[in-house]
Amino acid sequence: FHPGFLYKTPVTINTVDSDSKRSRLPFSTDFYQYDGTAAPLQEEIAKSVAGTQLGHAGFRLHYPLNTNEYKDEVMVFQGASYFRVVGPQQVYG
């Protein structure tokens, strides 16, 4: 998730490779879509983060949980304390 609105404090997201090496996932405007009225923000954000470490507000995971044709949202983590997880044939509630 992109930082902003209620989630202004970035969280650190790390990735783990096949050798169990941990790396920080850097912020990049390439990870986000800036459509319509948000399009001018991409350039402004790119300028403001040059030389600084803007982070992410969270992330979500998609997986073909119920059918192979659709990747369901199965996990969401945002901020320091918000998270949701679902299993097969379940919905967030």
C-alpha positions as YAML, in Angstrom:
chain: A
units: angstrom
residues:
- id: 1
  name: PHE
  ca: [0.00, 0.00, 0.00]
- id: 2
  name: HIS
  ca: [1.12, 3.52, -0.78]
- id: 3
  name: PRO
  ca: [1.71, 5.75, 2.26]
- id: 4
  name: GLY
  ca: [-0.73, 8.58, 2.90]
- id: 5
  name: PHE
  ca: [-4.12, 9.45, 4.39]
- id: 6
  name: LEU
  ca: [-4.31, 7.42, 7.66]
- id: 7
  name: TYR
  ca: [-1.08, 5.48, 7.05]
- id: 8
  name: LYS
  ca: [1.69, 8.08, 6.95]
- id: 9
  name: THR
  ca: [4.30, 6.20, 8.98]
- id: 10
  name: PRO
  ca: [6.13, 3.72, 6.75]
- id: 11
  name: VAL
  ca: [6.62, 0.09, 7.67]
- id: 12
  name: THR
  ca: [9.66, -1.91, 6.65]
- id: 13
  name: ILE
  ca: [8.96, -4.76, 4.24]
- id: 14
  name: ASN
  ca: [11.69, -7.35, 3.83]
- id: 15
  name: THR
  ca: [12.01, -10.09, 1.26]
- id: 16
  name: VAL
  ca: [13.77, -13.41, 1.81]
- id: 17
  name: ASP
  ca: [15.51, -15.11, -1.10]
- id: 18
  name: SER
  ca: [16.18, -18.81, -1.63]
- id: 19
  name: ASP
  ca: [19.44, -18.57, 0.37]
- id: 20
  name: SER
  ca: [17.52, -17.11, 3.35]
- id: 21
  name: LYS
  ca: [19.12, -13.71, 2.73]
- id: 22
  name: ARG
  ca: [16.93, -10.85, 3.93]
- id: 23
  name: SER
  ca: [16.69, -7.60, 1.94]
- id: 24
  name: ARG
  ca: [14.63, -4.47, 2.45]
- id: 25
  name: LEU
  ca: [12.05, -3.83, -0.28]
- id: 26
  name: PRO
  ca: [12.75, -0.24, -1.38]
- id: 27
  name: PHE
  ca: [9.96, 2.17, -2.20]
- id: 28
  name: SER
  ca: [9.49, 2.81, -5.91]
- id: 29
  name: THR
  ca: [6.74, 4.62, -7.78]
- id: 30
  name: ASP
  ca: [6.99, 1.72, -10.26]
- id: 31
  name: PHE
  ca: [5.14, -0.46, -7.72]
- id: 32
  name: TYR
  ca: [2.03, 1.77, -7.85]
- id: 33
  name: GLN
  ca: [-0.49, 3.06, -10.40]
- id: 34
  name: TYR
  ca: [-0.99, 6.81, -10.59]
- id: 35
  name: ASP
  ca: [-4.11, 7.12, -12.75]
- id: 36
  name: GLY
  ca: [-6.45, 10.02, -13.50]
- id: 37
  name: THR
  ca: [-6.12, 12.91, -11.06]
- id: 38
  name: ALA
  ca: [-3.31, 11.08, -9.24]
- id: 39
  name: ALA
  ca: [-1.08, 11.01, -12.37]
- id: 40
  name: PRO
  ca: [0.81, 14.26, -11.52]
- id: 41
  name: LEU
  ca: [1.67, 12.86, -8.09]
- id: 42
  name: GLN
  ca: [4.04, 10.27, -9.55]
- id: 43
  name: GLU
  ca: [6.54, 12.91, -10.65]
- id: 44
  name: GLU
  ca: [6.14, 14.92, -7.42]
- id: 45
  name: ILE
  ca: [6.70, 11.83, -5.28]
- id: 46
  name: ALA
  ca: [9.73, 10.80, -7.34]
- id: 47
  name: LYS
  ca: [11.26, 14.27, -6.76]
- id: 48
  name: SER
  ca: [10.50, 14.27, -3.04]
- id: 49
  name: VAL
  ca: [11.98, 10.82, -2.39]
- id: 50
  name: ALA
  ca: [15.24, 11.42, -4.25]
- id: 51
  name: GLY
  ca: [17.90, 10.74, -1.63]
- id: 52
  name: THR
  ca: [15.37, 9.82, 1.08]
- id: 53
  name: GLN
  ca: [13.81, 6.51, 2.02]
- id: 54
  name: LEU
  ca: [10.03, 6.75, 1.64]
- id: 55
  name: GLY
  ca: [8.47, 3.49, 2.70]
- id: 56
  name: HIS
  ca: [5.33, 1.49, 2.13]
- id: 57
  name: ALA
  ca: [2.22, 1.60, 4.30]
- id: 58
  name: GLY
  ca: [1.66, -2.16, 4.00]
- id: 59
  name: PHE
  ca: [1.06, -4.93, 1.51]
- id: 60
  name: ARG
  ca: [-1.45, -7.49, 0.31]
- id: 61
  name: LEU
  ca: [-0.99, -10.99, -1.05]
- id: 62
  name: HIS
  ca: [-3.03, -12.54, -3.86]
- id: 63
  name: TYR
  ca: [-3.26, -16.27, -4.55]
- id: 64
  name: PRO
  ca: [-5.62, -18.45, -6.63]
- id: 65
  name: LEU
  ca: [-7.32, -19.70, -3.47]
- id: 66
  name: ASN
  ca: [-10.76, -20.66, -4.77]
- id: 67
  name: THR
  ca: [-10.18, -21.07, -8.53]
- id: 68
  name: ASN
  ca: [-7.11, -21.12, -10.77]
- id: 69
  name: GLU
  ca: [-8.63, -18.35, -12.91]
- id: 70
  name: TYR
  ca: [-8.70, -15.64, -10.23]
- id: 71
  name: LYS
  ca: [-6.08, -14.58, -7.69]
- id: 72
  name: ASP
  ca: [-8.01, -13.84, -4.49]
- id: 73
  name: GLU
  ca: [-6.76, -11.34, -1.95]
- id: 74
  name: VAL
  ca: [-5.85, -13.65, 0.94]
- id: 75
  name: MET
  ca: [-3.78, -11.48, 3.31]
- id: 76
  name: VAL
  ca: [-3.58, -7.75, 4.04]
- id: 77
  name: PHE
  ca: [-1.13, -6.01, 6.36]
- id: 78
  name: GLN
  ca: [-1.28, -2.23, 6.76]
- id: 79
  name: GLY
  ca: [0.35, 0.00, 9.31]
- id: 80
  name: ALA
  ca: [1.62, -1.51, 12.53]
- id: 81
  name: SER
  ca: [-1.55, -3.27, 13.67]
- id: 82
  name: TYR
  ca: [-4.06, -3.83, 10.84]
- id: 83
  name: PHE
  ca: [-4.21, -7.26, 9.24]
- id: 84
  name: ARG
  ca: [-6.78, -9.61, 7.69]
- id: 85
  name: VAL
  ca: [-6.48, -13.20, 6.44]
- id: 86
  name: VAL
  ca: [-9.00, -15.47, 4.74]
- id: 87
  name: GLY
  ca: [-9.08, -19.14, 3.80]
- id: 88
  name: PRO
  ca: [-10.79, -21.06, 0.99]
- id: 89
  name: GLN
  ca: [-14.48, -20.15, 0.52]
- id: 90
  name: GLN
  ca: [-14.25, -17.43, 3.22]
- id: 91
  name: VAL
  ca: [-14.81, -13.68, 3.00]
- id: 92
  name: TYR
  ca: [-13.51, -10.86, 5.14]
- id: 93
  name: GLY
  ca: [-15.94, -10.14, 7.93]
...
